[in-house]
Coordinates of C-alpha atoms in Angstrom, one line a residue:
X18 CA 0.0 0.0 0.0
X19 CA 1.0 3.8 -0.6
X20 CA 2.0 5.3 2.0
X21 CA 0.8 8.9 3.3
X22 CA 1.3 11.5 6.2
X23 CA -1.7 13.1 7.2
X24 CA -2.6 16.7 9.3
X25 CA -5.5 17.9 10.6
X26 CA -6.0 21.9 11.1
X27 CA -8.8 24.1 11.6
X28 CA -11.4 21.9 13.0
X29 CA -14.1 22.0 15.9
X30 CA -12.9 22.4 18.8
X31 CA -14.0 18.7 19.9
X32 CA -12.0 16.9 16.3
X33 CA -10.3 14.2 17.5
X34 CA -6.8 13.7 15.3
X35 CA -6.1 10.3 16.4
X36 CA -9.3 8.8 15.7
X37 CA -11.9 10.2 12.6
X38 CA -13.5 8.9 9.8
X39 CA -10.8 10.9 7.6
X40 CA -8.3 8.6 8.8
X41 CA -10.8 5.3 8.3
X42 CA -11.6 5.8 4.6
X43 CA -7.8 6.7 3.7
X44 CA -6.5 3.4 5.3
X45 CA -8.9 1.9 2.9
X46 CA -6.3 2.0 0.1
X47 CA -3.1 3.6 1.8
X48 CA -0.6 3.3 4.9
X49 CA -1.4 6.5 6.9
X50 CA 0.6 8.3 9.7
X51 CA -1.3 10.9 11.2
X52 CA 1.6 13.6 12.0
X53 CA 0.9 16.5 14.4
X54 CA 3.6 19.2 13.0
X55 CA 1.6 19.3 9.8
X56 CA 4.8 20.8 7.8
X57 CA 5.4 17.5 7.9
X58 CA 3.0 16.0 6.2
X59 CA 1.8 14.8 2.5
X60 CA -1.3 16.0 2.6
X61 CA -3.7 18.8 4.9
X62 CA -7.4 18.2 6.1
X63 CA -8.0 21.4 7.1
X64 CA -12.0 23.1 8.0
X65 CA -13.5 26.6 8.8
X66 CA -12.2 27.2 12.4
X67 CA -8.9 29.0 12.0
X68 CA -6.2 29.8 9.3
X69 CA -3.6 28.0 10.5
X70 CA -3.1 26.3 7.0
X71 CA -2.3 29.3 5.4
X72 CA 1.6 28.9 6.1
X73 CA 0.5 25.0 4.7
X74 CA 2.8 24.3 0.9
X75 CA 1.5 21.3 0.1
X76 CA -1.4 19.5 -1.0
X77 CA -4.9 20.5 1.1
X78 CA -8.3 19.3 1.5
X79 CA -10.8 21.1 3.0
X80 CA -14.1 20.1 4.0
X81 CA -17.0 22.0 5.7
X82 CA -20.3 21.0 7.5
X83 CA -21.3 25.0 7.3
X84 CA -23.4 26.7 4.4
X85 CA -19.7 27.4 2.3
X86 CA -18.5 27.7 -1.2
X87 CA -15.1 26.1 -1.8
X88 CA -11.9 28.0 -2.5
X89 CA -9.9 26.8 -5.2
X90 CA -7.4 29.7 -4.1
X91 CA -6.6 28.1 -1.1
X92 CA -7.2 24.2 -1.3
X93 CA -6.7 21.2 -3.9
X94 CA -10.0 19.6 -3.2
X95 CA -13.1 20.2 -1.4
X96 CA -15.7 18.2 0.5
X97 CA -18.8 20.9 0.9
X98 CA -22.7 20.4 1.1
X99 CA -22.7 21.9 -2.4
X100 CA -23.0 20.2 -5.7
X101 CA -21.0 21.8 -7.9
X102 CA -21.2 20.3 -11.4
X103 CA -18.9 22.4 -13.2
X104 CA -16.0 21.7 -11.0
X105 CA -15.0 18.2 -10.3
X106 CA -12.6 19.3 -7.6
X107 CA -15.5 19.7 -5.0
X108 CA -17.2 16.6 -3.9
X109 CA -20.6 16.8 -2.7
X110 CA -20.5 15.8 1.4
X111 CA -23.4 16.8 3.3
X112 CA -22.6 17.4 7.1
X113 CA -25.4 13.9 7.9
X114 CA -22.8 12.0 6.2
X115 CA -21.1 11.1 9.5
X116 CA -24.2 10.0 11.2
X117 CA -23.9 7.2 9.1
X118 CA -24.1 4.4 11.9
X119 CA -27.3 6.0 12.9
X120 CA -29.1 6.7 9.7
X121 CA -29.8 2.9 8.6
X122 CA -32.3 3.4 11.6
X123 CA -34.2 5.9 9.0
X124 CA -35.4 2.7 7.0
X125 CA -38.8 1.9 7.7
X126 CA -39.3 -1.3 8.6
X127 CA -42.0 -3.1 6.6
X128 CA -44.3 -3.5 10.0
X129 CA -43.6 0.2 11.1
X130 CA -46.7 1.5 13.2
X131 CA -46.9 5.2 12.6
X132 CA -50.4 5.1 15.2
X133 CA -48.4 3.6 17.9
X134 CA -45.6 6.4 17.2
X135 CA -48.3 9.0 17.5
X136 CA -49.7 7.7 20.6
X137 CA -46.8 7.7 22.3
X138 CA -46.0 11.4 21.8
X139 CA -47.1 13.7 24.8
X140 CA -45.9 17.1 23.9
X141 CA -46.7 19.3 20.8
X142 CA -43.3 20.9 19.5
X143 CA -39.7 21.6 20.4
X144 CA -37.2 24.3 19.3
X145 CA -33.2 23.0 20.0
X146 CA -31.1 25.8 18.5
X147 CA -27.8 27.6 19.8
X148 CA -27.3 30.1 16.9
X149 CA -29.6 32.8 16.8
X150 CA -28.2 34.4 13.8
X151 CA -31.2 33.0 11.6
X152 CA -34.3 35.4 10.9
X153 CA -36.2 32.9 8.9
X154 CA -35.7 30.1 11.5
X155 CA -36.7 33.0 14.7
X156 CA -39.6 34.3 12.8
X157 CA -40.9 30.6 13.1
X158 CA -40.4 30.0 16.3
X159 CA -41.4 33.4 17.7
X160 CA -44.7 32.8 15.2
X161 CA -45.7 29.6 16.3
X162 CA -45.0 29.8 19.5
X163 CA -47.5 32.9 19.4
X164 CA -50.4 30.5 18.5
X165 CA -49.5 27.6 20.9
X166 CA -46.1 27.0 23.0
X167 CA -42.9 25.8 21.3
X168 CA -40.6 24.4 23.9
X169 CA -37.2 25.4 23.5
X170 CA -35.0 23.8 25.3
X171 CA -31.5 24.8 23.6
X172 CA -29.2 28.0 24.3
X173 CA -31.6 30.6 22.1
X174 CA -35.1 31.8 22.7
X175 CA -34.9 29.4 25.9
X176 CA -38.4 28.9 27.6
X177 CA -37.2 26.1 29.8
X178 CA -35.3 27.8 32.2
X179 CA -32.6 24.8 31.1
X180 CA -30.3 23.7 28.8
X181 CA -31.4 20.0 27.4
X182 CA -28.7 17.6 27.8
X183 CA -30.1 14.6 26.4
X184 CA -31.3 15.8 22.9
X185 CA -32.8 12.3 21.6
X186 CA -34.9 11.6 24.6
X187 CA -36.2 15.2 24.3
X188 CA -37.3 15.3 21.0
X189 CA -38.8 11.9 20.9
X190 CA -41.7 12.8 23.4
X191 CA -43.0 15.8 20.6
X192 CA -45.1 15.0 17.8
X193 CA -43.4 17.7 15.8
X194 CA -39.8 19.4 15.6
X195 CA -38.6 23.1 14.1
X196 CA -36.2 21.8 11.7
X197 CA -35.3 25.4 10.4
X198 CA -31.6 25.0 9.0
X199 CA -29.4 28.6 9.6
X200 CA -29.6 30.0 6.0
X201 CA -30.9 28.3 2.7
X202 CA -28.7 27.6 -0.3
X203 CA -29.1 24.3 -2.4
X204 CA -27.0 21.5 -1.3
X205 CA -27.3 22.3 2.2
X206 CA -28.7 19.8 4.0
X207 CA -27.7 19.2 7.8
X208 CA -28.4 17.0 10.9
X209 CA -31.5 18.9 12.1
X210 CA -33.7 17.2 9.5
X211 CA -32.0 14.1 10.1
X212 CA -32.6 14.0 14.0
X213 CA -36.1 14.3 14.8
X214 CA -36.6 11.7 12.2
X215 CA -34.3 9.1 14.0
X216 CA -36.2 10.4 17.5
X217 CA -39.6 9.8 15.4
X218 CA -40.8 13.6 15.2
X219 CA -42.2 14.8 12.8
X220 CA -39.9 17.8 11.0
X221 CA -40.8 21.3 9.9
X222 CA -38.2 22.0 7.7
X223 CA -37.1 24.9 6.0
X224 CA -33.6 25.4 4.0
X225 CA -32.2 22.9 1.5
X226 CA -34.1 23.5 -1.6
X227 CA -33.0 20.4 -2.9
X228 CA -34.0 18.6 0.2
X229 CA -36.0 15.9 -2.1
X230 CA -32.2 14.4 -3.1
X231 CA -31.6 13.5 0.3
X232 CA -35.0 12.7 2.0
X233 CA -38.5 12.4 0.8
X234 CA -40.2 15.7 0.9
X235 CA -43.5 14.1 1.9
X236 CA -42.3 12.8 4.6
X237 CA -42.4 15.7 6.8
X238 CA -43.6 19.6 6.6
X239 CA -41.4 21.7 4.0
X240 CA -41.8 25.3 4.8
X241 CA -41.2 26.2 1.0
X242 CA -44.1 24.9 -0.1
X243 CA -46.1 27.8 1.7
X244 CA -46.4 31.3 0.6
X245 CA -45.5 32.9 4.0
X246 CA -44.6 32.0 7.8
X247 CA -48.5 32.5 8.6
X248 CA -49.9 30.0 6.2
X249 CA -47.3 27.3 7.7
X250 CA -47.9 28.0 10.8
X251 CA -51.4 27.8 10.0
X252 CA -51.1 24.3 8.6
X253 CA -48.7 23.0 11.3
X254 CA -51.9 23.5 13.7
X255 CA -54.1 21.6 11.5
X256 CA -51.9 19.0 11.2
X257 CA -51.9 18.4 15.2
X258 CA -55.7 18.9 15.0
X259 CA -56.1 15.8 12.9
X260 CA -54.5 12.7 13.5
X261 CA -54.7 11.6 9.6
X262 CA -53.5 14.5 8.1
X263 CA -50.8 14.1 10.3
X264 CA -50.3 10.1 9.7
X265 CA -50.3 10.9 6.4
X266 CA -46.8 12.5 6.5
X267 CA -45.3 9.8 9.4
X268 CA -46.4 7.2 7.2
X269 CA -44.0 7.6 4.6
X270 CA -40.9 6.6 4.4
X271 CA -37.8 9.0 5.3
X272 CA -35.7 8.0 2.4
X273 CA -36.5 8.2 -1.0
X274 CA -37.8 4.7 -2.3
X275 CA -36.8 3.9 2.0
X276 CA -33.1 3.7 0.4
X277 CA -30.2 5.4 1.7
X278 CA -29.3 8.1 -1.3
X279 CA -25.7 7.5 -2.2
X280 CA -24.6 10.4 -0.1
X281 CA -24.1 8.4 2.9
X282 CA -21.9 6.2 1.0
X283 CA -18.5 5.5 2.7
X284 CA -17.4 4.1 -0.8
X285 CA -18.1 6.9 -3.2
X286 CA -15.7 9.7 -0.6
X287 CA -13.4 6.9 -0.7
X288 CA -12.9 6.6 -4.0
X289 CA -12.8 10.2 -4.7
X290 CA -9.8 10.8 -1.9
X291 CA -7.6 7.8 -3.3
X292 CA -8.4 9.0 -7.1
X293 CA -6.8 12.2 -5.5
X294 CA -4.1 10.4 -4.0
X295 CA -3.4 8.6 -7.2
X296 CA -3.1 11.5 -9.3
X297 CA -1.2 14.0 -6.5
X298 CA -1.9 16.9 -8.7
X299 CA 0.7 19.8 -8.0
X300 CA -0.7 22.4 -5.1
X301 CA -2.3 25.2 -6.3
X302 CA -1.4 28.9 -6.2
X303 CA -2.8 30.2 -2.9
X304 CA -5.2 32.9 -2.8
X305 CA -5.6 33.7 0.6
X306 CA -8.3 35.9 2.1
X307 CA -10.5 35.8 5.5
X308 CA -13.7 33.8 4.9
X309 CA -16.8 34.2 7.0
X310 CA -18.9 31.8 7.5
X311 CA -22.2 31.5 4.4
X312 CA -20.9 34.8 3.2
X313 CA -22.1 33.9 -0.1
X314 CA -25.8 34.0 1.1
X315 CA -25.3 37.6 1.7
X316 CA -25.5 40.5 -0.9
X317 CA -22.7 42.2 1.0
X318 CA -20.4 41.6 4.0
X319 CA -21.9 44.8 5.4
X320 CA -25.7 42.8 4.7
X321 CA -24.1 40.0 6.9
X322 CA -23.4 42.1 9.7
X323 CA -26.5 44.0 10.3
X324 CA -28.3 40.5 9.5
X325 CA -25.9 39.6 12.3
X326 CA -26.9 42.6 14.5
X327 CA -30.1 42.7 14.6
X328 CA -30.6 38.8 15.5
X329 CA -28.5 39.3 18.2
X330 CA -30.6 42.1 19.6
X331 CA -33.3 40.0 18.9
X332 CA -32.1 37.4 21.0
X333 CA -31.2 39.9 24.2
X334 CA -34.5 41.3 23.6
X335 CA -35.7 37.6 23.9
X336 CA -33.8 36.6 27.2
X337 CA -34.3 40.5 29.3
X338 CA -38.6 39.7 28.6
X339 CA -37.8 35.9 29.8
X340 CA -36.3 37.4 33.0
X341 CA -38.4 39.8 33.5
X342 CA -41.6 37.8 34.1
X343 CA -39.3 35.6 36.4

């Protein structure tokens, strides 16, 4: 087998080096050392969480969970929610990917009983979000939660008085979940669709507009398909008001055709990272630049920051009201 030094740079704070799925799929076809000096190293993972590969000279790979574009400027080949058709240097790798032990759990099985599901739920809808910096996703809340109470239970627009700890157990006791992503572009598809389905609630989701490539759209609520925040929030309450309407979406499989997609395939980000390997194509000339994170879903850096703003004001508008009816 080839043999290959590997970094890591850049990634969330809780990335472990020593033991990723990186690391798993290159052994498929190559002898890897992980290195920690990464000047020593063949070849750079690198994410969004730092620019500590900029003073990197060899090959790089980055890869991102967020809502990003690639940059060919900085990095030999990309792993990014986006799919890219024109440029074969970005592989499509949607951030559920590495729930992959868990996702085989969306497959209905052919004696699945959406009643009994229903009858065990107790609670009407929960809100788990940390990142407030999403108007589409606080409109939602704030509107729903207007007509009958949202329990949120995560860092933003908290109603608990608690943090939840234990996210699955949570969510499995409401019959529905706000599935809202952070900001919409097409490719971007993340784990809060694909968790209240494995915890059997059912999702009101609003972001990928795509999402029909990765899960079946009438499966669970799409927020697109409405004309405004109102009219969903209108049919979300209907839906709880009658128990077929709302079978009628739990009833139907997850997956398209119940089949994972082929972008939970361990084999097909194999292949394309020892097809890189194979070919070791010289690095590129680096373009560097600071990168925020889903710039590209803003007109203007100045649009992201007053987006930015007023969310956060928002939110501290949220938490003094909260506190003051303590």
């Amino acid at each position: 087998m080839d043999k290959v030094r590997l970094a890591f740079s850049d990634q969330l704070w809780n990335f472990d080096p020593h033991n990723n799925l990186w690391l798993t799929l290159w052994r498929k076809f190559a002898e890897v050392e992980w290195v920690q000096d990464m000047h020593q190293a063949d070849v750079l993972i690198y994410s969004d969480w730092g620019r500590k590969h900029w003073d990197f000279k060899g090959l790089k790979i980055y890869h991102s969970g967020e809502n990003m574009l690639p940059d060919f400027g900085q990095c030999d080949l990309a792993f990014t929610s986006m799919e890219l058709t024109d440029e074969p240097r970005n592989i499509r790798l949607p951030i559920y990917f590495f729930y992959l032990a868990e996702a085989e759990k969306l497959i209905k099985s052919a004696d699945f009983d959406a009643r009994a599901v229903l009858a065990a739920k107790t609670k009407f809808c929960n809100f788990l979000v940390s990142n407030g910096r999403s108007p589409m996703r606080n409109q939602a809340f704030k509107q729903l939660n207007r007509r009958q109470r949202v329990d949120s239970g995560g860092k933003h627009f908290n109603n608990l008085g608690y943090r939840v700890e234990d996210k699955f157990e949570f969510v499995r006791q409401y019959k529905f979940t706000l599935a809202f992503e952070n900001s919409s572009t097409p490719g971007y598809t993340t784990e809060k669709l694909l968790e209240p389905m494995l915890a059997g609630s059912l999702p009101i989701y609003w972001g990928n507009p795509d999402v029909a490539r990765d899960f079946n759209p009438d499966s669970f609520i799409v927020a697109e398909r409405f004309a405004s925040i109102e009219a969903l929030v209108d049919h979300v309450l209907a839906v709880d008001a009658d128990d077929e309407l709302y079978l009628r979406y739990t009833s139907q499989p997850w997956l398209p055709g119940n089949q994972l997609t082929p972008y939970f395939s361990h084999e097909r980000i194999g292949a394309a990272l020892q097809q890189f390997w194979n070919q070791r194509p010289q690095p590129g000339i680096r373009h560097y630049s600071v990168r925020r994170l889903r710039q590209h879903v803003h007109a203007s850096r100045l649009a992201m920051s007053w987006q930015s703003f007023k969310c956060r004001l928002e939110s501290a508008a949220w938490t003094l009201t909260r506190q003051g009816r303590r």
